[in-house]
Tab-separated table of C-alpha atoms and ligand atoms in Angstrom:
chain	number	residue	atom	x	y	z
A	1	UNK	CA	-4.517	22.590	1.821
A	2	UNK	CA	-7.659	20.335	3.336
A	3	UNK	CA	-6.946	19.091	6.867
A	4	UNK	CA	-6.109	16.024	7.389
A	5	UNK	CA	-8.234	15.996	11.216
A	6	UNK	CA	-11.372	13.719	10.802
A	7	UNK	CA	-10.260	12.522	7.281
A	8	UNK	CA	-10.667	9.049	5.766
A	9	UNK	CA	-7.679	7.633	3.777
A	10	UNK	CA	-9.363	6.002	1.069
A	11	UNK	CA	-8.251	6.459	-2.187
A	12	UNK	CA	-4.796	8.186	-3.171
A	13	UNK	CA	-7.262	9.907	-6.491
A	14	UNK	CA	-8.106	12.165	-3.424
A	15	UNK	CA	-4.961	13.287	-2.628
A	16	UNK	CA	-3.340	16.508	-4.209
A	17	UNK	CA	0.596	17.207	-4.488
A	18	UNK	CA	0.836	19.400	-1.436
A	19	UNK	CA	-0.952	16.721	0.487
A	20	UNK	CA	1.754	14.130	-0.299
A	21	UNK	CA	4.586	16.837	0.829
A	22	UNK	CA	2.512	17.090	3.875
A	23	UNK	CA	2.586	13.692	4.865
A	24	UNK	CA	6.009	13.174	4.014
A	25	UNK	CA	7.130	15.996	6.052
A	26	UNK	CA	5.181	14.563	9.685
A	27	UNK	CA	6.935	10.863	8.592
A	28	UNK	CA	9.775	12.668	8.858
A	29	UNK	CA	9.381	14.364	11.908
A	30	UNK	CA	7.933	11.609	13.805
A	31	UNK	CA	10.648	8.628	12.243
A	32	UNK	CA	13.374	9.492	15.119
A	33	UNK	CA	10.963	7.616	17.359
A	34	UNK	CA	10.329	4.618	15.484
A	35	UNK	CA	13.975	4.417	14.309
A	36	UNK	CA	15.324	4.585	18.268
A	37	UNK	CA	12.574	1.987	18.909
A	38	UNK	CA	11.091	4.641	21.174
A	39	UNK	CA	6.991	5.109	22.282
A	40	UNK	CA	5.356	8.657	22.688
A	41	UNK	CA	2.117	10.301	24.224
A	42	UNK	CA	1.367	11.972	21.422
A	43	UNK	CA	-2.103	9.978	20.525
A	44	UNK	CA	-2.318	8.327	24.172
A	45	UNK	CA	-6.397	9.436	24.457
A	46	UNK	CA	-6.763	7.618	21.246
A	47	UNK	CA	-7.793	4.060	20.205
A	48	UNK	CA	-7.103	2.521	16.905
A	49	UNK	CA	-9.342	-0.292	15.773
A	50	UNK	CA	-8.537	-2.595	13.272
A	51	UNK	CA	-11.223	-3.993	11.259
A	52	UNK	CA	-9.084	-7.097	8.578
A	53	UNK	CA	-11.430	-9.117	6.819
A	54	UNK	CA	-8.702	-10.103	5.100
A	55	UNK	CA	-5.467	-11.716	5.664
A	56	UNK	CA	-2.460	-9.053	6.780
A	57	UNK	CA	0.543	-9.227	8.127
A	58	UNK	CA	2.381	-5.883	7.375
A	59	UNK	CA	-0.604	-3.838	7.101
A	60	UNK	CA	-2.090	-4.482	10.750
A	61	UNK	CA	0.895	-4.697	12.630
A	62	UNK	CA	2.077	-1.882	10.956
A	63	UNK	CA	-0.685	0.542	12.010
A	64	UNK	CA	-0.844	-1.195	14.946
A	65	UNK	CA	2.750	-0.886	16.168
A	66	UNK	CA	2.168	2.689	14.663
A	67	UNK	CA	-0.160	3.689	17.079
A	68	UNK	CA	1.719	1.713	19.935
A	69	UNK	CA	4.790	4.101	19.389
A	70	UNK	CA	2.622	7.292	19.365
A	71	UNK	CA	0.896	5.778	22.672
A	72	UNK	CA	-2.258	5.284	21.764
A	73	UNK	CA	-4.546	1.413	22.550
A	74	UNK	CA	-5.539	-1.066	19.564
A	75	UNK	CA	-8.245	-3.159	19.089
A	76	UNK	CA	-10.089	-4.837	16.988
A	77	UNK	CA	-10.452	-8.197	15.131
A	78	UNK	CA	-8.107	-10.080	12.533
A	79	UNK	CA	-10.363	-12.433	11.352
A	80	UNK	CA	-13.852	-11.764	10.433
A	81	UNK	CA	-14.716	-15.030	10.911
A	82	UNK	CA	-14.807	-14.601	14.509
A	83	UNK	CA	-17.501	-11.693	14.278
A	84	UNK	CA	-20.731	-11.138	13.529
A	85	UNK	CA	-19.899	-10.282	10.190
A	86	UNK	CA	-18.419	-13.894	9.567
A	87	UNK	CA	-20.981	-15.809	10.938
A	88	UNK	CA	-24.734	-16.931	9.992
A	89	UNK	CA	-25.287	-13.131	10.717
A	90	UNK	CA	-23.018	-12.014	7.785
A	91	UNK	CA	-23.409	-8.326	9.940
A	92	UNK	CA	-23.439	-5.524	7.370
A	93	UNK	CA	-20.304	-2.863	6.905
A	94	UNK	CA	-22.745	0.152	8.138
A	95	UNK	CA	-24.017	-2.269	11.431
A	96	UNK	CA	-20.248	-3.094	12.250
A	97	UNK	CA	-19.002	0.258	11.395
A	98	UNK	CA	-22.057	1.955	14.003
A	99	UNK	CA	-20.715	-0.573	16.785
A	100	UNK	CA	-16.408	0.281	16.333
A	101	UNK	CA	-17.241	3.502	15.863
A	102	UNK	CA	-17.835	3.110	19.928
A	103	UNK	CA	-14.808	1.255	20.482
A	104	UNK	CA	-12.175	3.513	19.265
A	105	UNK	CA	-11.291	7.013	17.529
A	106	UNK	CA	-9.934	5.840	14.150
A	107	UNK	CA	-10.644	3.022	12.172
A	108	UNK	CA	-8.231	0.671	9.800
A	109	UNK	CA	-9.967	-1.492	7.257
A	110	UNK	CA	-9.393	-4.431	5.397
A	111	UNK	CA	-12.008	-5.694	2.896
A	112	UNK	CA	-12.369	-8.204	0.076
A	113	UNK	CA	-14.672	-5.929	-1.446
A	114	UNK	CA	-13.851	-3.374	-3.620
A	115	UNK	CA	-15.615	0.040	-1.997
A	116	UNK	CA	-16.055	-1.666	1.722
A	117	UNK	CA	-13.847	0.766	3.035
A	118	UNK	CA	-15.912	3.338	1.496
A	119	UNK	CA	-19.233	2.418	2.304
A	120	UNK	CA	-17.822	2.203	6.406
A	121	UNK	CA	-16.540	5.798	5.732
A	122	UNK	CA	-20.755	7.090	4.538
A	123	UNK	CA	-21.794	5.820	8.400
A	124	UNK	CA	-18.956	6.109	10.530
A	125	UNK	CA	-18.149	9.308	12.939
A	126	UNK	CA	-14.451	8.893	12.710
A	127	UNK	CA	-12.180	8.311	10.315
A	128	UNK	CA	-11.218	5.366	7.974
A	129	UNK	CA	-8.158	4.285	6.879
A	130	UNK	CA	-8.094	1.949	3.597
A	131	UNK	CA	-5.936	-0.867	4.514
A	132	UNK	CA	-6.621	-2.240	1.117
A	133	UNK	CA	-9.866	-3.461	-0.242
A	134	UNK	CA	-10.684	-6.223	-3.221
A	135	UNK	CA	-9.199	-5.106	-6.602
A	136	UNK	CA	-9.558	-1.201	-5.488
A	137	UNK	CA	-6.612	0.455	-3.445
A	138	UNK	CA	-4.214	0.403	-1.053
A	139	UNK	CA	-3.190	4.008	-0.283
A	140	UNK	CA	-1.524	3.576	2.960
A	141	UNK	CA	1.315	1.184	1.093
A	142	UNK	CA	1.755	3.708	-1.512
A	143	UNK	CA	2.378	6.440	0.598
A	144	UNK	CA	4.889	4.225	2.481
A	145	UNK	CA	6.552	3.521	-1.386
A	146	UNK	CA	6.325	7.222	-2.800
A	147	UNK	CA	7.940	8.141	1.191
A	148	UNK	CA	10.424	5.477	0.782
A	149	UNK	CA	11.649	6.922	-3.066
A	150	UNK	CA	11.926	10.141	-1.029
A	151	UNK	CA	14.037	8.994	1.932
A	152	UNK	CA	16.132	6.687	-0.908
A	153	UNK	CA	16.615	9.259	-4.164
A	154	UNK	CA	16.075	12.922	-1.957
A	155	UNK	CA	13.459	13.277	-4.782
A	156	UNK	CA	10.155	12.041	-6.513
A	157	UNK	CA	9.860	14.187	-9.398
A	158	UNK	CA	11.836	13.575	-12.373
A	159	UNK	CA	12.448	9.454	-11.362
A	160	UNK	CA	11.418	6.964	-14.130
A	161	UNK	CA	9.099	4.396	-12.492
A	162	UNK	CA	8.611	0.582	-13.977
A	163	UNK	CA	5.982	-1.398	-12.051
A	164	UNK	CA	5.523	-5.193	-12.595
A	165	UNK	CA	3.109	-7.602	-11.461
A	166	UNK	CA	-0.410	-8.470	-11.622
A	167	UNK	CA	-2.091	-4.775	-12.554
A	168	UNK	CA	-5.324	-5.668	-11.185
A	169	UNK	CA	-3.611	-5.196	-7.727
A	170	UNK	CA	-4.459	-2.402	-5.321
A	171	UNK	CA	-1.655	-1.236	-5.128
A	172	UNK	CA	-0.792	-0.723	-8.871
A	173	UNK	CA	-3.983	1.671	-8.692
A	174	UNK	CA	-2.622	3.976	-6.095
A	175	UNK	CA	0.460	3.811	-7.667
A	176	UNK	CA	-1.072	4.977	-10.833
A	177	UNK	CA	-3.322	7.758	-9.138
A	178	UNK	CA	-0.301	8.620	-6.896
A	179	UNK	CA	2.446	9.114	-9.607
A	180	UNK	CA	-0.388	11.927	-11.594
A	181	UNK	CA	0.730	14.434	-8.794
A	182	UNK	CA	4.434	13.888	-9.735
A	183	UNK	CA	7.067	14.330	-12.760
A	184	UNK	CA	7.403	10.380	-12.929
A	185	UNK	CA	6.860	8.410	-16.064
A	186	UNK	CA	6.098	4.963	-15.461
A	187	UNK	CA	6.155	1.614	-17.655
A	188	UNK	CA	4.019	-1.361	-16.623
A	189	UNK	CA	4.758	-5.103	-17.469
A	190	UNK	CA	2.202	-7.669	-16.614
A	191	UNK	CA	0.801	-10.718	-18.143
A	192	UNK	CA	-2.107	-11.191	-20.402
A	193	UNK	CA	-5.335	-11.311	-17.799
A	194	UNK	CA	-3.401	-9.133	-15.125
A	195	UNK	CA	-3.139	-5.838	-17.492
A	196	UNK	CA	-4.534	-2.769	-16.078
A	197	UNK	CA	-8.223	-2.525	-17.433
A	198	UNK	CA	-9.634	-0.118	-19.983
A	199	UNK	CA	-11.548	1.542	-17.409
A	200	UNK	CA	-7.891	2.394	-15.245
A	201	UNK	CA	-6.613	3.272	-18.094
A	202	UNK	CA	-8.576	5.743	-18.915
A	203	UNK	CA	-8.671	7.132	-15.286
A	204	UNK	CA	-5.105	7.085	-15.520
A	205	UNK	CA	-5.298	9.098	-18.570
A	206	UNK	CA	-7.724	11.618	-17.182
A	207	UNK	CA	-5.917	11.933	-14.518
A	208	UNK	CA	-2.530	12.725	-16.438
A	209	UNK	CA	-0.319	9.681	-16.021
A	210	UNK	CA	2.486	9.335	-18.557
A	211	UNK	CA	2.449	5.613	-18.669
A	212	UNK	CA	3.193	2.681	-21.459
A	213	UNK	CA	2.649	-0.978	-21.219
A	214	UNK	CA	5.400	-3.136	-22.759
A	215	UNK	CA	5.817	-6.844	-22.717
A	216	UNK	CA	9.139	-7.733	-20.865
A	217	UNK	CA	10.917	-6.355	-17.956
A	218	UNK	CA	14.009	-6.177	-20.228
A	219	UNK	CA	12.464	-3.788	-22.691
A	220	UNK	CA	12.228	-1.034	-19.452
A	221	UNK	CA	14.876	-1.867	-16.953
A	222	UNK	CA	17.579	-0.005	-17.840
A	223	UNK	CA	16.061	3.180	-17.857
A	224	UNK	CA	14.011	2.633	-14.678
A	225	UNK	CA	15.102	4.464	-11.172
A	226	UNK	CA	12.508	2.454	-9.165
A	227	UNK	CA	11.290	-0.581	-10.354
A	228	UNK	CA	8.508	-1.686	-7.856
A	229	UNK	CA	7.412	-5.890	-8.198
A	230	UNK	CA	4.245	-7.257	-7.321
A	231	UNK	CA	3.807	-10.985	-7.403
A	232	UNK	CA	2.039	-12.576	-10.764
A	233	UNK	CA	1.299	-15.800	-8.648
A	234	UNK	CA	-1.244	-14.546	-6.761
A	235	UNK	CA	-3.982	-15.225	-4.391
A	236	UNK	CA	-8.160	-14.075	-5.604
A	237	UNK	CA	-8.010	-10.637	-3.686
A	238	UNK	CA	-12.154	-10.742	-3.937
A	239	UNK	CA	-12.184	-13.819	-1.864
A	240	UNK	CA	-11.842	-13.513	2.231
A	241	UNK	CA	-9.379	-16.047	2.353
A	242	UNK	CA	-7.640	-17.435	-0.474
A	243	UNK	CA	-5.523	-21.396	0.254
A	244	UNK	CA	-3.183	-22.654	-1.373
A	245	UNK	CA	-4.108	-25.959	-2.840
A	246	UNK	CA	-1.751	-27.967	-4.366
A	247	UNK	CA	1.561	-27.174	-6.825
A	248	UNK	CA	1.561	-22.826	-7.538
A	249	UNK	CA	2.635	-22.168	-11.007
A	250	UNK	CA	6.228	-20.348	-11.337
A	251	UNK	CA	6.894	-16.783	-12.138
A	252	UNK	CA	7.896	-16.323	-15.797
A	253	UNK	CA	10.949	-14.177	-16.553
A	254	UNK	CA	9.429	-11.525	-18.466
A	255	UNK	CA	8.247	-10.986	-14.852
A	256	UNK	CA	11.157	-11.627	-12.416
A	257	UNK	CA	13.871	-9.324	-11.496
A	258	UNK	CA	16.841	-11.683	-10.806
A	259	UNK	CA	20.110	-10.416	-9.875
A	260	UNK	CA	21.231	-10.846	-13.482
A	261	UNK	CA	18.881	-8.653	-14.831
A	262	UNK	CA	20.004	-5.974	-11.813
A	263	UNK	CA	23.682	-6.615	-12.283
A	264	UNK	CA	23.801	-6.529	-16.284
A	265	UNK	CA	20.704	-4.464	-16.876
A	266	UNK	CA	19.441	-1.738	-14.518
A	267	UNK	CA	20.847	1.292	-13.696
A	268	UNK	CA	23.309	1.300	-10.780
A	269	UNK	CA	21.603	3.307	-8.849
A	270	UNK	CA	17.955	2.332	-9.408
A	271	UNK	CA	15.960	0.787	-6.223
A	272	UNK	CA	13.609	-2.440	-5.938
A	273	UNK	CA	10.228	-1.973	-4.282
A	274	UNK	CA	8.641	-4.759	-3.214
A	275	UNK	CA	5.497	-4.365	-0.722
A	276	UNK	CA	5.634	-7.947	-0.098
A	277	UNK	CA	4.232	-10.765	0.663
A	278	UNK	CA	6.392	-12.218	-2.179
A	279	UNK	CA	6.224	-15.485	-4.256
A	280	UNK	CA	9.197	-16.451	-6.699
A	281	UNK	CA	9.344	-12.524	-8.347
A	282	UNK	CA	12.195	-11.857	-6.857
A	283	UNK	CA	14.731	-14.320	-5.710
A	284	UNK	CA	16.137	-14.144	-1.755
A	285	UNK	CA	20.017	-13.414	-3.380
A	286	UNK	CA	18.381	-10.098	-4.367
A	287	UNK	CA	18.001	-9.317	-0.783
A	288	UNK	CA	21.356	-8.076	-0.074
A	289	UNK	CA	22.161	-6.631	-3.727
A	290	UNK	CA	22.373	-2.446	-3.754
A	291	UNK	CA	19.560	-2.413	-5.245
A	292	UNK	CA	16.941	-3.872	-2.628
A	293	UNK	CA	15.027	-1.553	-0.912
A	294	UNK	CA	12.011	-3.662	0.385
A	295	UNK	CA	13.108	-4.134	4.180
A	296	UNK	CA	13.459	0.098	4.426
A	297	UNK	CA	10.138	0.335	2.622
A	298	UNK	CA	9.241	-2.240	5.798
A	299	UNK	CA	10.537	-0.463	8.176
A	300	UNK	CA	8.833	2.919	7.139
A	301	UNK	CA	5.574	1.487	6.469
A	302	UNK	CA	5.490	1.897	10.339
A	303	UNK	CA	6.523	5.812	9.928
A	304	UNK	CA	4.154	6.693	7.307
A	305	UNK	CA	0.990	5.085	9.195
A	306	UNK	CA	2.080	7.266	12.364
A	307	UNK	CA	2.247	9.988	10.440
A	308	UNK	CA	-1.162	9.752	9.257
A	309	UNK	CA	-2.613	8.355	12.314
A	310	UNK	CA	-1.366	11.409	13.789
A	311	UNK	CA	-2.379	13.488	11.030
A	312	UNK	CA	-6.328	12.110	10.684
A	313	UNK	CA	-6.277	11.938	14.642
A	314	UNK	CA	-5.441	16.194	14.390
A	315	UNK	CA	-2.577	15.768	17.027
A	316	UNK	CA	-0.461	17.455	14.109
A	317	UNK	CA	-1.491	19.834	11.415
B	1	CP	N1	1.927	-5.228	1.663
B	1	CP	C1	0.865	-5.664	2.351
B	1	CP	O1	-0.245	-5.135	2.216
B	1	CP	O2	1.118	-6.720	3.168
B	1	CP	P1	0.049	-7.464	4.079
B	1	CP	O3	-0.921	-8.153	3.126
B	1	CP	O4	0.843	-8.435	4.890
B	1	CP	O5	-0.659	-6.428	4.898
């Protein structure tokens, strides 16, 4: 297996099957001290900076409290608008990237452009982290999801996936390259304009994804063990900042998971993924249904970034 010391965390297409058990197995290890609300020395010479170009709430805190309970300092900007970058400058990636490289030992990046994340990775000395960049990926939430299925079902492998939302999300691509390293069909549902382009699909298929595309959440739900929702009401992810103006259309139902459609329809025992922020896709009285699985999936997105801070940071191999 590659280390994981120096690495970037870009792209989960990079990542083999070992790789995932790796990760998984540190997140477990290191969970005791997030769960007893505990800090540690384990990264306390080390400085996380966090580079969001885009808007974040999980994301950034997350890596940030992350590196807060392994010890370590944060810094870095929220807003772009506020640096060189966002000003009459408009500072390139590799001229921002050559200053935080200075400022810290691991960097986190947010981008509205597809690649950004990549192109900091060609000049920087230490590693980047992918916190999710245009219409590309967001591997850090996946790993939290695939992590959470773990900690939830004991298992990965032999779990039927269904994924709805708008496929042109990030995080529907790391799913997709994700799931290729495990036994996990998966059905997608998403609306004319959001479906998962030619191009992914035939990544996907490359890659060996067993995956169909079918119309309505009711045609899959019954047979699903993890049904993971992504909003169809959605912000331009290639824009820096995306307002609301005015009335937001509703959510159809072929695109909602109501507690209806859990109680009659999915399997007892299936769980709801939900990375969140969420619009109308699934209703608050889902919240404390058996099924919901979104504030856990919270909760460890704070495990699996210390796991790989740790991991990229080499204070665990
Ligand atoms: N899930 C997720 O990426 O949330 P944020 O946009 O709040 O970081």
């Amino acid at each position: 297996m590659r280390s994981f010391a120096g690495r970037d965390i870009l792209s989960l297409k990079d990542f083999e099957r070992n790789e995932f058990f790796r990760v998984f197995e540190i997140a477990e290890e290191l969970e005791p001290i997030a769960r007893n609300r505990q800090n540690t020395d384990l990264l306390k010479e080390k400085t996380l900076v966090t580079a969001f170009y885009q808007p974040s709430t999980r994301t950034r805190l997350a890596h940030e409290a992350a590196m807060i309970r392994l010890g370590g300092q944060v810094t870095g900007f929220s807003d772009a608008k506020m640096t060189r970058a966002g000003d009459f400058y408009q500072e390139s990636i590799k001229d921002t990237v050559k200053m935080l490289e200075f400022y810290g030992d691991v960097i986190v990046m947010r981008h509205f452009q597809q690649g950004a994340p990549h192109e900091a990775a060609k000049w920087a000395s230490v590693p980047i982290i992918n916190g999710g960049d245009g219409w590309g990926e967001h591997p850090t939430q996946i790993l939290t999801d695939l992590y959470t299925v773990l900690r939830e079902k004991g298992t990965i492998d032999g779990l039927k996936w269904l994924a709805v939302g708008d496929m042109r999300m990030r995080t529907m691509h790391s799913l997709g390259y994700g799931l290729t390293q495990f036994d996990c069909p998966i059905t997608f549902v998403s609306p004319e304009g959001q479906r998962l382009s030619e191009e992914m699909k035939a990544d996907f298929k490359d890659y060996g994804l067993n995956f169909r595309e079918v119309e309505h959440v009711e045609e899959a739900i019954a047979e699903a063990d993890v049904i993971l929702v992504e909003p169809v009401v959605q912000p331009d992810y290639t824009k820096s900042r995306d307002e609301r103006t005015g009335e937001v259309d509703m959510t159809p139902s072929n695109y909602k998971i109501t507690k209806d459609l859990l109680v009659n329809k999915a399997k007892s025992d299936a769980i709801l993924l939900h990375s969140l922020p969420r619009m109308d896709e699934i209703p608050p009285n889902v919240d404390i249904t058996r099924w919901s699985r979104y504030w856990q999936e919270a909760f460890n997105g704070v495990v699996m970034r210390m796991a790989l801070l740790a991991l990229v940071m080499g204070a665990t191999e």
